[in-house]
Coordinates of C-alpha atoms in Angstrom, one line a residue:
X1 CA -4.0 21.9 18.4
X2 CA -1.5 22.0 21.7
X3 CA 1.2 24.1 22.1
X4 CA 4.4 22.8 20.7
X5 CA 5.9 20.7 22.7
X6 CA 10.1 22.2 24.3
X7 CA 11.1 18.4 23.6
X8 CA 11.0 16.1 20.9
X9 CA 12.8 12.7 19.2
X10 CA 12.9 14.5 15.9
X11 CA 11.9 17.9 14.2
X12 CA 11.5 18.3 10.7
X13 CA 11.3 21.8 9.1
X14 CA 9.0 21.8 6.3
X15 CA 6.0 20.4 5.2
X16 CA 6.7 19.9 1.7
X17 CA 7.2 16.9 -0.2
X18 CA 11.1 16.2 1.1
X19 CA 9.9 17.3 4.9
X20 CA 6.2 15.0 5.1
X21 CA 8.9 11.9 3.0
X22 CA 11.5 12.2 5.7
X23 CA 9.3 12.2 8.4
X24 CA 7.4 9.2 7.1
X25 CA 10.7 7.2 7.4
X26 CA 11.7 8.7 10.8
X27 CA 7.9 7.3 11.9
X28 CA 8.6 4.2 10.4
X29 CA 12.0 3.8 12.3
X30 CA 10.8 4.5 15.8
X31 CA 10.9 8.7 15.9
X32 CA 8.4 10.5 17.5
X33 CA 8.3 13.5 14.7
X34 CA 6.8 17.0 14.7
X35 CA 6.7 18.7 11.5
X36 CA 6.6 22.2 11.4
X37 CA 5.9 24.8 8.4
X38 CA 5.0 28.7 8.3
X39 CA 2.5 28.0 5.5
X40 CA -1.3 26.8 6.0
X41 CA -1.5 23.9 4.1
X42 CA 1.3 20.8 3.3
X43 CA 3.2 21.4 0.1
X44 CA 2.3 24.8 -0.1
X45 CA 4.9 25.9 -2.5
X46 CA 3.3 24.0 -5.0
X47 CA 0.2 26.4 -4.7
X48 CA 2.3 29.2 -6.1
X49 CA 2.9 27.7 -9.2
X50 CA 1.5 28.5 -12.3
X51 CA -2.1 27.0 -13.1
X52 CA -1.0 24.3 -16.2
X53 CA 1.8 23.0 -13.9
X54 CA 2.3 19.1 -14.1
X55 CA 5.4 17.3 -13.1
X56 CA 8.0 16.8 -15.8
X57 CA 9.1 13.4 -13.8
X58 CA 6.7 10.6 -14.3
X59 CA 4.1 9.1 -11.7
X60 CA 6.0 6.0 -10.9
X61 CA 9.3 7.6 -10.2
X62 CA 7.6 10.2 -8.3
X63 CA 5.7 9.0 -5.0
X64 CA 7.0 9.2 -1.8
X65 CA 7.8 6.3 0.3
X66 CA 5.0 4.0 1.9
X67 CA 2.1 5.4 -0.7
X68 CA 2.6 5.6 -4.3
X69 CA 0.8 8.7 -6.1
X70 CA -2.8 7.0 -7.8
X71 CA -3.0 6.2 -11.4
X72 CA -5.9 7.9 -11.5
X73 CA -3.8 11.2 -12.0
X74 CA -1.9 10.2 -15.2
X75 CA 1.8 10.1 -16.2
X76 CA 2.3 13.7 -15.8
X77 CA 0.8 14.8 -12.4
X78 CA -1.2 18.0 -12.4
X79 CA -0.4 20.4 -9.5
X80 CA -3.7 20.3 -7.9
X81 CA -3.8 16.5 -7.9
X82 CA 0.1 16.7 -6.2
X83 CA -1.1 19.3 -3.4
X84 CA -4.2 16.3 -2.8
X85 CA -1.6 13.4 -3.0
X86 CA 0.7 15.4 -0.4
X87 CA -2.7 16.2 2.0
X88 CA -3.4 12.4 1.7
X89 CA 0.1 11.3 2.3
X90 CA 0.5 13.1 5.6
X91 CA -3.0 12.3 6.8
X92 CA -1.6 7.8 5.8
X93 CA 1.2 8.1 7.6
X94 CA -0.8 10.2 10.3
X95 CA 2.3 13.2 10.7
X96 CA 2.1 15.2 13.3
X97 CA 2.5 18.7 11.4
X98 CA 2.2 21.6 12.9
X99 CA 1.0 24.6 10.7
X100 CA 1.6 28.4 11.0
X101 CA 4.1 28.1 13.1
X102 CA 8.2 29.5 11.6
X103 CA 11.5 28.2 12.4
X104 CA 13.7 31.1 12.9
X105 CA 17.1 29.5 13.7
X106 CA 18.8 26.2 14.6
X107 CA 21.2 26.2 17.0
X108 CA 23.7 23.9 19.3
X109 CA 22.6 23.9 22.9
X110 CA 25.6 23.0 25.7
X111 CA 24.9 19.8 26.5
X112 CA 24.5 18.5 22.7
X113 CA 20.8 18.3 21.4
X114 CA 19.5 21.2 18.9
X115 CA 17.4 24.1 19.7
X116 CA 15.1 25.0 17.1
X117 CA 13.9 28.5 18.3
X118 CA 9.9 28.8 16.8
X119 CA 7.2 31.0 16.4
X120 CA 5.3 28.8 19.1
X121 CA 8.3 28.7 21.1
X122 CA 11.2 26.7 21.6
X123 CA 11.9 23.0 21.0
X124 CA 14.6 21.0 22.0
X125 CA 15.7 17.7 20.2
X126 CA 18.7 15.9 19.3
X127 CA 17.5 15.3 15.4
X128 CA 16.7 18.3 12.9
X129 CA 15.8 17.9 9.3
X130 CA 16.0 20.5 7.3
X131 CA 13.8 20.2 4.3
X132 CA 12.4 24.4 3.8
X133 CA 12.4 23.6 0.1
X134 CA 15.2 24.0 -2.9
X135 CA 12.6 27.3 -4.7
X136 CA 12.3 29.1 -1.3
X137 CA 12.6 32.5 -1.9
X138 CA 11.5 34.3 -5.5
X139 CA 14.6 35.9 -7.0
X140 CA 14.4 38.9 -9.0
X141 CA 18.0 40.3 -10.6
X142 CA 19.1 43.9 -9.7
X143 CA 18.6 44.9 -13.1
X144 CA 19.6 48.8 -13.3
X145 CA 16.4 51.4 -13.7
X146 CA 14.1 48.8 -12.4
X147 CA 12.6 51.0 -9.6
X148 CA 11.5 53.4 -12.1
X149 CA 10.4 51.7 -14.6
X150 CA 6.2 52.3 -14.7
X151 CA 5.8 49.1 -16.5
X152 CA 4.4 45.9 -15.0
X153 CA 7.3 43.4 -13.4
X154 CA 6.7 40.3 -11.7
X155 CA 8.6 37.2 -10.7
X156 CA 7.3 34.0 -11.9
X157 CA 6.1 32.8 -8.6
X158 CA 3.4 35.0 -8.8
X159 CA 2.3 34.3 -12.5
X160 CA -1.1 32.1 -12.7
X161 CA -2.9 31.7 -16.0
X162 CA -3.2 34.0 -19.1
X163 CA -6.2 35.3 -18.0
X164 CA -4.9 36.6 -15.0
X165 CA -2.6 38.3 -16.0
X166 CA -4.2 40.2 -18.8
X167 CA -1.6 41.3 -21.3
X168 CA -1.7 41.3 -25.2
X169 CA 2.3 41.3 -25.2
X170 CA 4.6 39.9 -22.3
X171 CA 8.4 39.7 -21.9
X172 CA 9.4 36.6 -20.7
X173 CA 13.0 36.6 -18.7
X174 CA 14.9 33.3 -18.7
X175 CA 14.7 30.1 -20.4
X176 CA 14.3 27.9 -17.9
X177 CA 11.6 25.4 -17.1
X178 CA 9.5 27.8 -15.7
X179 CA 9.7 30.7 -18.0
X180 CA 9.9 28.2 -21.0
X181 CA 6.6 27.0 -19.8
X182 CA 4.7 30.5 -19.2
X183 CA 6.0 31.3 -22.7
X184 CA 3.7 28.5 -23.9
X185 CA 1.2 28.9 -21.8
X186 CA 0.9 32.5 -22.9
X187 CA 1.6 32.1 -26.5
X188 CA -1.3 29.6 -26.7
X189 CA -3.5 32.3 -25.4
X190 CA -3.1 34.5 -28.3
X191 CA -0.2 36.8 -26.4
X192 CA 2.2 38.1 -28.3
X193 CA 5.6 36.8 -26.3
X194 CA 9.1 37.3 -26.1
X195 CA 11.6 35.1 -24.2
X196 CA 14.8 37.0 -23.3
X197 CA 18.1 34.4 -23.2
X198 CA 21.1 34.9 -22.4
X199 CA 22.7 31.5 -21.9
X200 CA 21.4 29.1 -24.3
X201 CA 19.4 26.3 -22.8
X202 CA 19.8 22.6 -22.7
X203 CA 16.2 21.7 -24.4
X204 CA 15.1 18.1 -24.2
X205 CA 12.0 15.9 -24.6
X206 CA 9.8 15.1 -21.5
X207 CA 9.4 12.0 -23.5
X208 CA 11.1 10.1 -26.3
X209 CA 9.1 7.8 -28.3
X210 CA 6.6 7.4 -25.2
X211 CA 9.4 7.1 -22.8
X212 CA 9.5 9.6 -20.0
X213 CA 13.2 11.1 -20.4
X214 CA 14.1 10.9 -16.8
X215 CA 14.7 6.7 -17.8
X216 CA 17.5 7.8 -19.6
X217 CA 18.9 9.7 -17.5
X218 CA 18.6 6.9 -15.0
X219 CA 20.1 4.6 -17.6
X220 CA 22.8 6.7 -18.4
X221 CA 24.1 7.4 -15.1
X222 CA 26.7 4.7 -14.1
X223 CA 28.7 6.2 -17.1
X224 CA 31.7 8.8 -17.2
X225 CA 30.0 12.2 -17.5
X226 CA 31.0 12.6 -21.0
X227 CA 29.7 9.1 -22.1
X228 CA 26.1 10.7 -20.1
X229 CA 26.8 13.7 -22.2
X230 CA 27.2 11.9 -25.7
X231 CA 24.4 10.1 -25.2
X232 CA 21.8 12.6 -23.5
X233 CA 23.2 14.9 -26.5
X234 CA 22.4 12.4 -29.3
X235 CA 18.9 11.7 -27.7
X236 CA 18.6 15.7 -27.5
X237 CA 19.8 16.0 -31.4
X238 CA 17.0 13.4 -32.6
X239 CA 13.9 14.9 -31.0
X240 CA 14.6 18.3 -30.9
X241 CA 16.8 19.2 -33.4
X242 CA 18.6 22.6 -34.3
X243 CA 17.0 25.5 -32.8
X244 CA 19.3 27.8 -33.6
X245 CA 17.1 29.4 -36.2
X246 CA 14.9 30.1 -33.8
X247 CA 17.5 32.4 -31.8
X248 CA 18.3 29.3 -29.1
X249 CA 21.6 28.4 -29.8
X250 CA 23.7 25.3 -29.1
X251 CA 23.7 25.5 -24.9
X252 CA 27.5 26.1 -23.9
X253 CA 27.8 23.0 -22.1
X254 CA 26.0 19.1 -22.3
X255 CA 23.2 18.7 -20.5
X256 CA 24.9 16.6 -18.0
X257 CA 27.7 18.9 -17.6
X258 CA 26.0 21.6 -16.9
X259 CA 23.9 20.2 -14.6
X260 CA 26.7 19.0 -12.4
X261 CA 28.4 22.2 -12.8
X262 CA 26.9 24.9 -13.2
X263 CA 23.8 23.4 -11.7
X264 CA 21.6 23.9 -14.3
X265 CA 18.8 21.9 -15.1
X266 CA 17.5 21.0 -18.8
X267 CA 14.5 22.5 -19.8
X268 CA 11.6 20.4 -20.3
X269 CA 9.7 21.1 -23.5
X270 CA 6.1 21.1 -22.9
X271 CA 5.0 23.6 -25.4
X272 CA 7.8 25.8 -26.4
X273 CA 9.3 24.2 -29.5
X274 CA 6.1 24.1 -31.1
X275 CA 5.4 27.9 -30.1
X276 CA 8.9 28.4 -31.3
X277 CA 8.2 26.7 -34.9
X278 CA 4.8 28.3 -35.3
X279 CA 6.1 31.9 -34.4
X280 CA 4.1 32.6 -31.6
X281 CA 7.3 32.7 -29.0
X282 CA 10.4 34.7 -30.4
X283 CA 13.4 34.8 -28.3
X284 CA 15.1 38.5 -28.2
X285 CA 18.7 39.1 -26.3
X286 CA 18.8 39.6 -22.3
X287 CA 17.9 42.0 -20.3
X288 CA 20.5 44.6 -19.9
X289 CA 18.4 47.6 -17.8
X290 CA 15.3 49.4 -17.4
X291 CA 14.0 52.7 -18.2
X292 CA 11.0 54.4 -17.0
X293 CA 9.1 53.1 -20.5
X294 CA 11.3 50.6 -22.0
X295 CA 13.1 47.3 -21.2
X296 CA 16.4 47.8 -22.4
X297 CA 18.0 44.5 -24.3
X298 CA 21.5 43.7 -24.2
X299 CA 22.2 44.6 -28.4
X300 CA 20.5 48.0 -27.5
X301 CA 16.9 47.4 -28.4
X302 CA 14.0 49.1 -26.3
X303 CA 10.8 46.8 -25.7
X304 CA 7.5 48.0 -24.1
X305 CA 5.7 45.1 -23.4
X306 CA 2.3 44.6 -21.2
X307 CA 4.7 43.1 -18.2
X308 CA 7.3 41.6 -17.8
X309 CA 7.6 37.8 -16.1
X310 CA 10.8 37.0 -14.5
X311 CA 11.2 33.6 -14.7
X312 CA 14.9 34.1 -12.8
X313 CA 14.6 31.2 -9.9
X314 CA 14.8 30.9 -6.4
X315 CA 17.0 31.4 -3.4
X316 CA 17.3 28.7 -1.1
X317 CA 16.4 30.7 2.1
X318 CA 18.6 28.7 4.7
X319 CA 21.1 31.7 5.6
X320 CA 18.7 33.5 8.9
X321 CA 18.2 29.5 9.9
X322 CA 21.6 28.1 9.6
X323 CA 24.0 30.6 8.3
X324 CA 25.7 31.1 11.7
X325 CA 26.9 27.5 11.3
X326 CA 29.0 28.0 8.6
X327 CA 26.9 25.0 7.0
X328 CA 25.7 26.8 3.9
X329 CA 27.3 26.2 0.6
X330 CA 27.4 26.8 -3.1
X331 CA 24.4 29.0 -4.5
X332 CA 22.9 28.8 -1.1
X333 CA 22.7 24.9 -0.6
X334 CA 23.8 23.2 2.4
X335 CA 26.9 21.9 2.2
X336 CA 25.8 18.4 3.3
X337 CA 22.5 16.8 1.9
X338 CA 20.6 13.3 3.1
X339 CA 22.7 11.0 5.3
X340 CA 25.5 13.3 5.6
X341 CA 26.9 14.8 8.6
X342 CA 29.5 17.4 9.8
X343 CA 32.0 17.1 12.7
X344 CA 30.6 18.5 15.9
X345 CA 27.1 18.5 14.3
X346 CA 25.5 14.8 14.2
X347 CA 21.6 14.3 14.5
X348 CA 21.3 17.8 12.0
X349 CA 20.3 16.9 8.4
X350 CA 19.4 18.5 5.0
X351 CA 17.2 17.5 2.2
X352 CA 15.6 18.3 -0.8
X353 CA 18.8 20.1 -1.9
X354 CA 20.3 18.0 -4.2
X355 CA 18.3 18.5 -7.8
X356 CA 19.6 15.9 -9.6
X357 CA 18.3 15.3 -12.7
X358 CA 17.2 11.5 -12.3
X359 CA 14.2 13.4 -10.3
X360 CA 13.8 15.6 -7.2
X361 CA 10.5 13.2 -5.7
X362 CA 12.5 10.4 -6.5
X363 CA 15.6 11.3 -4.8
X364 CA 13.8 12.9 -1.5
X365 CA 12.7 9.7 -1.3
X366 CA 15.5 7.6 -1.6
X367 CA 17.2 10.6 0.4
X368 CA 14.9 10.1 3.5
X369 CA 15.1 6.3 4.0
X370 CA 18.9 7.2 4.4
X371 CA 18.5 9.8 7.3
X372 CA 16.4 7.4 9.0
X373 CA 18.4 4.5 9.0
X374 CA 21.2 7.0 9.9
X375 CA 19.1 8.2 12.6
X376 CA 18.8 5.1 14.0
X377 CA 22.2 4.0 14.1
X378 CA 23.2 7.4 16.1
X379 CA 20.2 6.5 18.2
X380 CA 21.8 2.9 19.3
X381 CA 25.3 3.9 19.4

């Protein structure tokens, strides 16, 4: 492949789902685009996923624009057939992406266009995307007496199948949709598991009576958040149920509320209330510290698991890129996202950022034919 060109109509950083959408559109409205990601392949994020991964939004709601994902690969999309439906959406819209090659910063040259400074050099233009992904950087907490602990400690990111991993008895940490999910997957191995909480999830359906749950959500959204929250919570009351004797308590805030928040997403139930019922999960209090043999829990008790999986999120990376702008946000997010601009910055967007819980796909989509049509209104101005 040629050296990257020092001039361009548009780049886009990142080749994932929100970065291969928004250069579709920017294609589609006259843009010459380069796409640019450090990894190997398109979507690669999705690669570090657990094995049993499948979107928990359905197919429909989940292509990106100009080629739907197949029917061939069900309601609930495995990983492996989402990395192929990614590879084949670049390859249809014929994206020029440019592999192996790192954006280290962004930044304003004199005469107005952006300088995106690369691993294959330097490249001019006056229209950056940003789209480097929302789980960009595995988080792991500070917890005290970690570096000594001789146990086994690793970050979800890097858990893959049962197998694999090759413990009897694991310590989950965090409730979310990722740890909920590894909790299953474990527990239907045979492992013995424990899933540490400390804040009480929002648990819902991925469907209710053979509708997908993000409908609802979609349904529900014109209303008043507490009207969303009413009636998300009386869904949530029929088809889960009380947990609480189980050890997962009612979560602190509705599910819409918190989401909007505090920013944090329901989890999906795709095996854990079952595992919970049968007694094959068991949920134990947080992680307080470590010591050289023990997890330590926050009521004082002192586990010794195989390993420990910290299922404790993501960062979203964007501070050594864009931090010098004073354009980064809240827990790490831009604080602009899709059409959006700042004063003395036009042509530079953001997406993928936004989480909302109507559906990430969906919205990168609907998120990218706005930047374009943006785009080409600063372009005829």
């Amino acid at each position: 492949m040629p050296s990257l060109n020092p001039h361009a109509d548009a780049v886009v950083l990142g080749a994932g789902p929100a970065g291969l959408a928004a250069a579709a559109e920017l294609k589609r409205a006259g843009f010459d685009v380069v796409v640019l990601d450090k990894a190997d392949r398109v979507g690669s994020s999705w690669t570090t996923h657990y094995d049993r991964l499948h979107l928990h939004t359905s197919r429909g709601l989940s292509g990106l624009p100009g080629l739907p994902i197949p029917a061939r690969m069900g309601r609930w999309v495995a990983r492996d057939d989402l990395l192929a439906y990614f590879a084949d959406y670049a390859k249809h819209h014929a994206l020029d992406v440019r592999l192996g090659v790192s954006a280290t910063s962004i930044t304003r040259t004199p005469t107005g266009p952006w300088l995106v400074d690369t691993s294959d050099g330097a490249v001019e233009s006056p229209l950056v995307v940003v789209a480097t992904g929302y789980n960009h950087t595995a988080k792991l907490p500070d917890w005290p007496g970690l570096a000594e602990y001789r146990g086994r400690v690793i970050h979800s990111s890097r858990y893959k199948n049962p197998d694999a991993l090759g413990a009897a008895s694991v310590l989950v940490v965090g409730p979310g949709n990722s740890g909920a999910e590894i909790a299953a997957d474990l527990a239907s191995a045979g492992v013995a598991v424990q899933l540490a909480v400390r804040t009480p999830p929002n648990i819902v359906r991925r469907q209710v009576a053979g509708i997908p749950s993000q409908y609802l959500v979609m349904s529900v959204s014109p209303l008043p958040l507490a009207a969303r929250d009413v009636v998300s919570g009386l869904v949530q009351r029929l088809s889960v149920g009380d947990l609480s004797r189980f050890g997962i308590a009612k979560a602190p805030r509705g599910i819409q509320t918190q989401q909007v928040r505090d920013d944090v997403t329901p989890t999906i139930d795709v095996g854990l209330i079952d595992a919970l019922r049968a007694g094959t999960v068991t949920v134990v209090p947080a992680v307080a510290s470590f010591e050289p043999d023990a997890v330590v829990l926050t009521d004082g008790t002192r586990l010794t698991p195989d390993a420990v999986v910290a299922a404790t999120g993501y960062s979203r990376g964007l501070d050594s890129l864009v931090g010098h702008l004073g354009i980064v946000g809240a827990k790490g997010r831009p604080s602009i996202n899709a059409a959006q601009q700042l004063p003395g910055m036009p042509g530079l967007f953001f997406v993928g950022y936004s989480n909302p819980l109507e559906g990430n796909l969906r919205q990168v989509g609907i998120d990218a034919k706005a930047i374009a049509r943006k785009a080409k209104r600063q372009r005829a101005a």
